[in-house]
Amino acid sequence: MRTEARKIADSPLEWVSGSGDSSGIILSSRVRLARNLEDHIFPWRASREEMLACEERIRSRILSENSLRSFRVFEIDQLDPLARGVMIERHLISPSLAKGGPGRGTAVDDRGIVSILVNEEDHLRIQAFLGGLRLHEAWRVARQIDQILEDLVYAFDSRIGFLTTCPTNIGTGLRASVMIHLPALSVLRKVGKVASDCGRIGLTVRGMFGEGSDSAGSLFQVSNQVTLGQTEEELIEKVSGVAAGLVRQEQAARDRLLSEKRSGLEDKAWRAWGLLRFSRNMGIREALELVSLARMGSETGVLPKVPSSTWNLLLMDIQKAHIQARAESDLTPEELDSTRSGILREAFGPFHQTGQLS
Amino acid sequence: MKCERCGSREAEVHIRHQKGKDIADFHLCRQCAEAMAKEGLIPDISFDLPIDSFLWGLFPAHGINLQGYGDDQANQAKITCSRCGLDNESFRKSGKYGCSDCFPLFHDNLGPLLREIHGSEIHRGVRPKTACLEVSCPGDFESLRKDLREAVEKEDYERAAVIRDRIREIGETNENRG
């Protein structure tokens, strides 16, 4: 029962490796393309037969393409709830796709860069994830897949572009986003201001865990709002430019904390480290907060150096479905929290020996 | 406008029926519309609903106010997409299209809605290779030239510039091929 969920939890994700520019602050870059097939009614209006027929065409196109031979195709209904939960936590599927139903599926490549969501809001959602600030590269990856799948004949209008279920995706169907870690700006309570500045220039800032500017773990997603009227490169350049600006702001905020509130920062970071190293029971929200503080401490030289990949991996490994998938049997909420603290103690153990008080 | 059926009363119910590319419009008075609905000639609509209930209200999914964009629809009783079965009322409630045929059906001119959401109504991104790109594809070059003339006449220079770029792009593609 758990084999599939565990296998998915243990499969690689490229962005976790922590490669790419500014990968300490920008964890990942994602480009998503929304597409529909001309010959099929959009998923929310389609009959069971139509959904299955559409999925069949997409699946056979993927499986017949030599350059996509590393892709694994999943039927959502064939996956148990735990495996679906793991996929959601890895952003390979959306919570809405995870509900399942006829013809709903996903195809994932073996390096953990691309996932193709089938029959979600649109027939196709092609998404490419890479570590660090690499939106242009992610666009090129997604576009390659797009050019293969366009053999299926997309719903396209020469004036308004790719036709999507929701008018907010019409045109390029492109959503470019970065997952960004802004702990210093959060401490200085600047995230609300950042979000409203972004809103004014057509970008959206959302919390990765929870909504608004109090997102647990200071993790945010910055993405473009509009999809029509600009080229894909222009849209991506805008998100990229703003993301690079946010990295500079976050670095400036960290410098400010180090110079003006050093002892406060050190105390917070070491307390976080201590709790992560020695706690015996920890909920997800607290864990995300402490990991965020400790990560900032580590990146600013207050705490022992821990590689980006370790921090990134933890973000998934401490989540509920990942913990359950690796457990021998279903864990109670208490067992879940105690297992989570065990995962954290183990993760930081190796780095503790090298830690020196500054 | 007089009712098409009796020719005497004022037409109050406007129905657009689309099958494939064929669009048929019916302009009827209330009495004739009710009679035709009973005969099964047109979809049965609750004609006793106040006309206000057809007015476009808030676009719930996105908080976009569609009032004003659907004046045509507001005055029409019901438009139903013959391919996916979506009608204008459901479209307004859900804010979602049901298939590619819905786009021309629900908006004679999508422009204002797209402008509201995106600040633009012209796609400038990549195009599938299957879409008409070459002059050999009949009508495309000509329709672009026509669009360009229209845009200039309407003094919509933003749009004109995009169309001009597109014509140039097609020209270059064809030269490279030739």
mmCIF file of C-alpha atoms in Angstrom, chain A residues 79-329:
data_model
loop_
_atom_site.group_PDB
_atom_site.id
_atom_site.type_symbol
_atom_site.label_atom_id
_atom_site.label_comp_id
_atom_site.label_asym_id
_atom_site.label_seq_id
_atom_site.Cartn_x
_atom_site.Cartn_y
_atom_site.Cartn_z
ATOM 1 C CA LEU A 79 -3.062 6.180 -6.662
ATOM 2 C CA ASP A 80 -3.948 5.787 -2.996
ATOM 3 C CA PRO A 81 -4.624 8.963 -0.960
ATOM 4 C CA LEU A 82 -1.155 8.850 0.590
ATOM 5 C CA ALA A 83 0.602 8.776 -2.785
ATOM 6 C CA ARG A 84 -1.582 11.692 -3.923
ATOM 7 C CA GLY A 85 -0.683 13.582 -0.747
ATOM 8 C CA VAL A 86 3.024 13.066 -1.410
ATOM 9 C CA MET A 87 2.568 14.323 -4.980
ATOM 10 C CA ILE A 88 0.805 17.451 -3.733
ATOM 11 C CA GLU A 89 3.587 18.161 -1.249
ATOM 12 C CA ARG A 90 6.105 17.807 -4.079
ATOM 13 C CA HIS A 91 3.977 20.122 -6.275
ATOM 14 C CA LEU A 92 3.747 17.407 -8.921
ATOM 15 C CA ILE A 93 -0.038 17.686 -8.875
ATOM 16 C CA SER A 94 -2.470 20.256 -7.523
ATOM 17 C CA PRO A 95 -4.932 19.550 -4.703
ATOM 18 C CA SER A 96 -7.698 19.930 -7.270
ATOM 19 C CA LEU A 97 -6.240 17.281 -9.597
ATOM 20 C CA ALA A 98 -5.646 15.016 -6.590
ATOM 21 C CA LYS A 99 -9.399 14.635 -6.182
ATOM 22 C CA GLY A 100 -9.182 12.277 -9.147
ATOM 23 C CA GLY A 101 -11.932 11.262 -11.538
ATOM 24 C CA PRO A 102 -12.049 9.800 -15.042
ATOM 25 C CA GLY A 103 -9.142 10.734 -17.259
ATOM 26 C CA ARG A 104 -7.281 12.711 -14.621
ATOM 27 C CA GLY A 105 -3.599 12.032 -14.499
ATOM 28 C CA THR A 106 -0.078 13.298 -14.478
ATOM 29 C CA ALA A 107 3.168 12.459 -16.220
ATOM 30 C CA VAL A 108 6.437 13.075 -14.409
ATOM 31 C CA ASP A 109 9.988 12.874 -15.761
ATOM 32 C CA ASP A 110 12.654 10.896 -13.926
ATOM 33 C CA ARG A 111 14.758 13.930 -12.969
ATOM 34 C CA GLY A 112 11.864 15.681 -11.268
ATOM 35 C CA ILE A 113 11.852 18.720 -13.557
ATOM 36 C CA VAL A 114 8.647 18.377 -15.547
ATOM 37 C CA SER A 115 5.154 17.322 -14.631
ATOM 38 C CA ILE A 116 2.278 17.322 -17.090
ATOM 39 C CA LEU A 117 -1.111 17.594 -15.403
ATOM 40 C CA VAL A 118 -3.875 16.043 -17.486
ATOM 41 C CA ASN A 119 -7.524 17.107 -17.292
ATOM 42 C CA GLU A 120 -7.150 19.503 -14.401
ATOM 43 C CA GLU A 121 -8.786 22.902 -15.038
ATOM 44 C CA ASP A 122 -7.413 22.684 -18.584
ATOM 45 C CA HIS A 123 -6.619 19.574 -20.618
ATOM 46 C CA LEU A 124 -2.931 20.198 -20.118
ATOM 47 C CA ARG A 125 -0.863 22.011 -17.556
ATOM 48 C CA ILE A 126 2.775 21.635 -18.481
ATOM 49 C CA GLN A 127 5.064 22.667 -15.646
ATOM 50 C CA ALA A 128 8.824 22.810 -15.353
ATOM 51 C CA PHE A 129 10.622 23.308 -12.004
ATOM 52 C CA LEU A 130 14.275 24.183 -11.592
ATOM 53 C CA GLY A 131 16.344 25.212 -8.579
ATOM 54 C CA GLY A 132 17.320 28.853 -7.993
ATOM 55 C CA LEU A 133 16.403 31.740 -10.258
ATOM 56 C CA ARG A 134 16.162 30.000 -13.641
ATOM 57 C CA LEU A 135 12.836 31.013 -15.119
ATOM 58 C CA HIS A 136 14.184 31.429 -18.651
ATOM 59 C CA GLU A 137 15.601 27.927 -18.566
ATOM 60 C CA ALA A 138 12.359 26.547 -17.105
ATOM 61 C CA TRP A 139 10.450 28.239 -19.942
ATOM 62 C CA ARG A 140 12.671 26.573 -22.525
ATOM 63 C CA VAL A 141 12.090 23.177 -20.908
ATOM 64 C CA ALA A 142 8.314 23.657 -20.759
ATOM 65 C CA ARG A 143 8.271 24.941 -24.335
ATOM 66 C CA GLN A 144 10.046 21.821 -25.604
ATOM 67 C CA ILE A 145 7.300 19.666 -24.128
ATOM 68 C CA ASP A 146 4.717 22.116 -25.467
ATOM 69 C CA GLN A 147 6.061 21.750 -29.015
ATOM 70 C CA ILE A 148 5.785 17.992 -28.794
ATOM 71 C CA LEU A 149 2.243 17.987 -27.435
ATOM 72 C CA GLU A 150 0.992 20.611 -29.889
ATOM 73 C CA ASP A 151 0.702 17.768 -32.422
ATOM 74 C CA LEU A 152 -2.559 17.066 -30.599
ATOM 75 C CA VAL A 153 -3.854 20.394 -32.000
ATOM 76 C CA TYR A 154 -4.412 23.034 -29.384
ATOM 77 C CA ALA A 155 -7.428 25.278 -28.994
ATOM 78 C CA PHE A 156 -5.851 28.478 -30.301
ATOM 79 C CA ASP A 157 -7.107 31.750 -31.676
ATOM 80 C CA SER A 158 -4.739 33.817 -33.777
ATOM 81 C CA ARG A 159 -5.859 37.004 -32.052
ATOM 82 C CA ILE A 160 -6.222 36.030 -28.378
ATOM 83 C CA GLY A 161 -3.857 33.073 -28.275
ATOM 84 C CA PHE A 162 -4.249 29.815 -26.394
ATOM 85 C CA LEU A 163 -7.816 29.296 -25.244
ATOM 86 C CA THR A 164 -8.207 28.333 -21.606
ATOM 87 C CA THR A 165 -11.106 27.431 -19.337
ATOM 88 C CA CYS A 166 -10.576 30.553 -17.283
ATOM 89 C CA PRO A 167 -10.183 33.936 -19.020
ATOM 90 C CA THR A 168 -7.376 34.803 -16.607
ATOM 91 C CA ASN A 169 -5.089 32.317 -18.391
ATOM 92 C CA ILE A 170 -5.893 33.198 -22.001
ATOM 93 C CA GLY A 171 -3.105 34.189 -24.364
ATOM 94 C CA THR A 172 0.213 32.651 -23.437
ATOM 95 C CA GLY A 173 -1.344 30.432 -20.741
ATOM 96 C CA LEU A 174 1.925 31.076 -18.938
ATOM 97 C CA ARG A 175 2.414 31.430 -15.220
ATOM 98 C CA ALA A 176 6.001 32.019 -14.158
ATOM 99 C CA SER A 177 6.656 31.796 -10.449
ATOM 100 C CA VAL A 178 9.476 31.609 -7.950
ATOM 101 C CA MET A 179 9.405 30.140 -4.472
ATOM 102 C CA ILE A 180 11.276 32.633 -2.351
ATOM 103 C CA HIS A 181 12.455 32.578 1.274
ATOM 104 C CA LEU A 182 12.179 35.998 2.938
ATOM 105 C CA PRO A 183 12.872 35.515 6.661
ATOM 106 C CA ALA A 184 14.654 38.834 7.283
ATOM 107 C CA LEU A 185 11.982 40.845 5.477
ATOM 108 C CA SER A 186 9.400 38.930 7.531
ATOM 109 C CA VAL A 187 11.218 39.741 10.810
ATOM 110 C CA LEU A 188 11.333 43.411 9.783
ATOM 111 C CA ARG A 189 7.632 43.195 8.797
ATOM 112 C CA LYS A 190 8.299 44.333 5.252
ATOM 113 C CA VAL A 191 6.566 41.512 3.384
ATOM 114 C CA GLY A 192 3.183 43.275 3.280
ATOM 115 C CA LYS A 193 4.821 46.276 1.629
ATOM 116 C CA VAL A 194 6.708 44.038 -0.809
ATOM 117 C CA ALA A 195 3.467 42.265 -1.718
ATOM 118 C CA SER A 196 1.586 45.494 -2.386
ATOM 119 C CA ASP A 197 4.502 46.854 -4.472
ATOM 120 C CA CYS A 198 4.435 43.656 -6.505
ATOM 121 C CA GLY A 199 0.665 43.945 -6.927
ATOM 122 C CA ARG A 200 1.044 47.385 -8.442
ATOM 123 C CA ILE A 201 3.251 46.065 -11.222
ATOM 124 C CA GLY A 202 1.095 43.049 -12.009
ATOM 125 C CA LEU A 203 2.705 40.375 -9.861
ATOM 126 C CA THR A 204 1.081 38.288 -7.143
ATOM 127 C CA VAL A 205 2.715 37.328 -3.853
ATOM 128 C CA ARG A 206 1.204 34.371 -2.009
ATOM 129 C CA GLY A 207 2.291 32.458 1.055
ATOM 130 C CA MET A 208 3.428 28.906 0.300
ATOM 131 C CA PHE A 209 2.081 27.659 3.615
ATOM 132 C CA GLY A 210 -0.967 29.648 4.614
ATOM 133 C CA GLU A 211 -2.095 32.862 3.031
ATOM 134 C CA GLY A 212 -0.893 36.417 3.135
ATOM 135 C CA SER A 213 2.225 37.937 4.618
ATOM 136 C CA ASP A 214 2.348 35.649 7.673
ATOM 137 C CA SER A 215 3.111 32.534 5.655
ATOM 138 C CA ALA A 216 4.669 29.856 7.874
ATOM 139 C CA GLY A 217 8.381 29.539 7.264
ATOM 140 C CA SER A 218 8.511 32.905 5.412
ATOM 141 C CA LEU A 219 8.138 31.098 2.091
ATOM 142 C CA PHE A 220 6.340 32.962 -0.665
ATOM 143 C CA GLN A 221 5.429 32.484 -4.262
ATOM 144 C CA VAL A 222 5.796 35.408 -6.650
ATOM 145 C CA SER A 223 4.085 35.074 -10.033
ATOM 146 C CA ASN A 224 2.720 37.039 -12.978
ATOM 147 C CA GLN A 225 -0.958 37.990 -12.958
ATOM 148 C CA VAL A 226 -1.565 38.655 -16.626
ATOM 149 C CA THR A 227 -0.981 36.144 -19.400
ATOM 150 C CA LEU A 228 -2.028 38.128 -22.470
ATOM 151 C CA GLY A 229 -0.514 41.025 -24.386
ATOM 152 C CA GLN A 230 3.124 40.261 -23.656
ATOM 153 C CA THR A 231 5.472 37.640 -25.008
ATOM 154 C CA GLU A 232 6.485 34.737 -22.799
ATOM 155 C CA GLU A 233 10.011 36.150 -22.546
ATOM 156 C CA GLU A 234 8.664 39.512 -21.423
ATOM 157 C CA LEU A 235 6.446 37.961 -18.760
ATOM 158 C CA ILE A 236 9.316 35.840 -17.507
ATOM 159 C CA GLU A 237 11.757 38.719 -17.530
ATOM 160 C CA LYS A 238 9.397 40.726 -15.361
ATOM 161 C CA VAL A 239 9.056 38.002 -12.708
ATOM 162 C CA SER A 240 12.774 37.303 -12.945
ATOM 163 C CA GLY A 241 13.687 40.952 -12.516
ATOM 164 C CA VAL A 242 11.419 41.403 -9.519
ATOM 165 C CA ALA A 243 12.674 38.162 -7.964
ATOM 166 C CA ALA A 244 16.267 39.357 -8.315
ATOM 167 C CA GLY A 245 15.221 42.641 -6.696
ATOM 168 C CA LEU A 246 13.621 40.756 -3.811
ATOM 169 C CA VAL A 247 16.842 38.784 -3.307
ATOM 170 C CA ARG A 248 18.725 42.090 -2.969
ATOM 171 C CA GLN A 249 16.112 43.431 -0.537
ATOM 172 C CA GLU A 250 16.249 40.264 1.542
ATOM 173 C CA GLN A 251 20.044 40.386 1.606
ATOM 174 C CA ALA A 252 19.955 44.046 2.651
ATOM 175 C CA ALA A 253 17.468 43.165 5.399
ATOM 176 C CA ARG A 254 19.762 40.354 6.609
ATOM 177 C CA ASP A 255 22.721 42.764 6.619
ATOM 178 C CA ARG A 256 20.646 45.207 8.606
ATOM 179 C CA LEU A 257 19.679 42.562 11.149
ATOM 180 C CA LEU A 258 23.333 41.520 11.457
ATOM 181 C CA SER A 259 24.576 45.055 11.980
ATOM 182 C CA GLU A 260 21.766 46.530 14.044
ATOM 183 C CA LYS A 261 20.224 43.568 15.855
ATOM 184 C CA ARG A 262 22.995 41.041 15.832
ATOM 185 C CA SER A 263 22.542 39.657 19.328
ATOM 186 C CA GLY A 264 18.797 39.324 18.773
ATOM 187 C CA LEU A 265 19.351 37.474 15.496
ATOM 188 C CA GLU A 266 21.987 35.202 17.036
ATOM 189 C CA ASP A 267 19.733 34.363 19.937
ATOM 190 C CA LYS A 268 16.784 33.572 17.666
ATOM 191 C CA ALA A 269 18.877 31.470 15.308
ATOM 192 C CA TRP A 270 20.568 29.451 18.060
ATOM 193 C CA ARG A 271 17.284 28.894 19.883
ATOM 194 C CA ALA A 272 15.831 27.571 16.627
ATOM 195 C CA TRP A 273 18.866 25.364 16.157
ATOM 196 C CA GLY A 274 18.580 24.045 19.695
ATOM 197 C CA LEU A 275 14.923 23.169 19.289
ATOM 198 C CA LEU A 276 15.522 21.506 15.941
ATOM 199 C CA ARG A 277 18.417 19.503 17.395
ATOM 200 C CA PHE A 278 16.834 18.381 20.649
ATOM 201 C CA SER A 279 13.018 18.547 20.512
ATOM 202 C CA ARG A 280 11.008 15.379 20.874
ATOM 203 C CA ASN A 281 7.685 16.567 19.484
ATOM 204 C CA MET A 282 7.076 19.164 16.821
ATOM 205 C CA GLY A 283 4.082 20.319 14.739
ATOM 206 C CA ILE A 284 4.518 21.303 11.093
ATOM 207 C CA ARG A 285 4.012 25.016 11.592
ATOM 208 C CA GLU A 286 6.598 25.304 14.330
ATOM 209 C CA ALA A 287 8.994 23.160 12.332
ATOM 210 C CA LEU A 288 8.641 25.417 9.279
ATOM 211 C CA GLU A 289 9.240 28.517 11.404
ATOM 212 C CA LEU A 290 12.328 27.083 13.077
ATOM 213 C CA VAL A 291 13.772 25.724 9.840
ATOM 214 C CA SER A 292 13.313 29.182 8.333
ATOM 215 C CA LEU A 293 15.097 30.948 11.209
ATOM 216 C CA ALA A 294 17.878 28.385 11.328
ATOM 217 C CA ARG A 295 18.334 28.563 7.568
ATOM 218 C CA MET A 296 18.762 32.329 7.739
ATOM 219 C CA GLY A 297 21.168 31.831 10.667
ATOM 220 C CA SER A 298 23.160 29.315 8.670
ATOM 221 C CA GLU A 299 23.245 31.449 5.521
ATOM 222 C CA THR A 300 24.369 34.542 7.443
ATOM 223 C CA GLY A 301 27.180 32.666 9.167
ATOM 224 C CA VAL A 302 25.635 32.717 12.635
ATOM 225 C CA LEU A 303 24.974 28.986 12.628
ATOM 226 C CA PRO A 304 26.964 26.076 11.166
ATOM 227 C CA LYS A 305 26.896 25.888 7.390
ATOM 228 C CA VAL A 306 24.247 23.534 6.076
ATOM 229 C CA PRO A 307 23.901 22.978 2.301
ATOM 230 C CA SER A 308 20.837 24.374 0.495
ATOM 231 C CA SER A 309 19.902 20.851 -0.575
ATOM 232 C CA THR A 310 19.470 19.771 3.079
ATOM 233 C CA TRP A 311 17.180 22.713 3.837
ATOM 234 C CA ASN A 312 15.182 22.148 0.661
ATOM 235 C CA LEU A 313 14.794 18.435 1.219
ATOM 236 C CA LEU A 314 13.559 19.025 4.767
ATOM 237 C CA LEU A 315 10.748 21.233 3.486
ATOM 238 C CA MET A 316 9.196 18.123 2.013
ATOM 239 C CA ASP A 317 10.432 15.462 4.393
ATOM 240 C CA ILE A 318 8.769 17.084 7.421
ATOM 241 C CA GLN A 319 5.361 17.279 5.758
ATOM 242 C CA LYS A 320 2.599 14.930 6.748
ATOM 243 C CA ALA A 321 2.253 12.705 3.682
ATOM 244 C CA HIS A 322 6.023 12.307 3.336
ATOM 245 C CA ILE A 323 6.320 11.196 6.969
ATOM 246 C CA GLN A 324 3.369 8.814 6.671
ATOM 247 C CA ALA A 325 4.677 7.378 3.401
ATOM 248 C CA ARG A 326 7.948 6.385 5.056
ATOM 249 C CA ALA A 327 6.353 5.008 8.224
ATOM 250 C CA GLU A 328 5.662 1.314 8.668
ATOM 251 C CA SER A 329 2.026 1.913 9.538
#
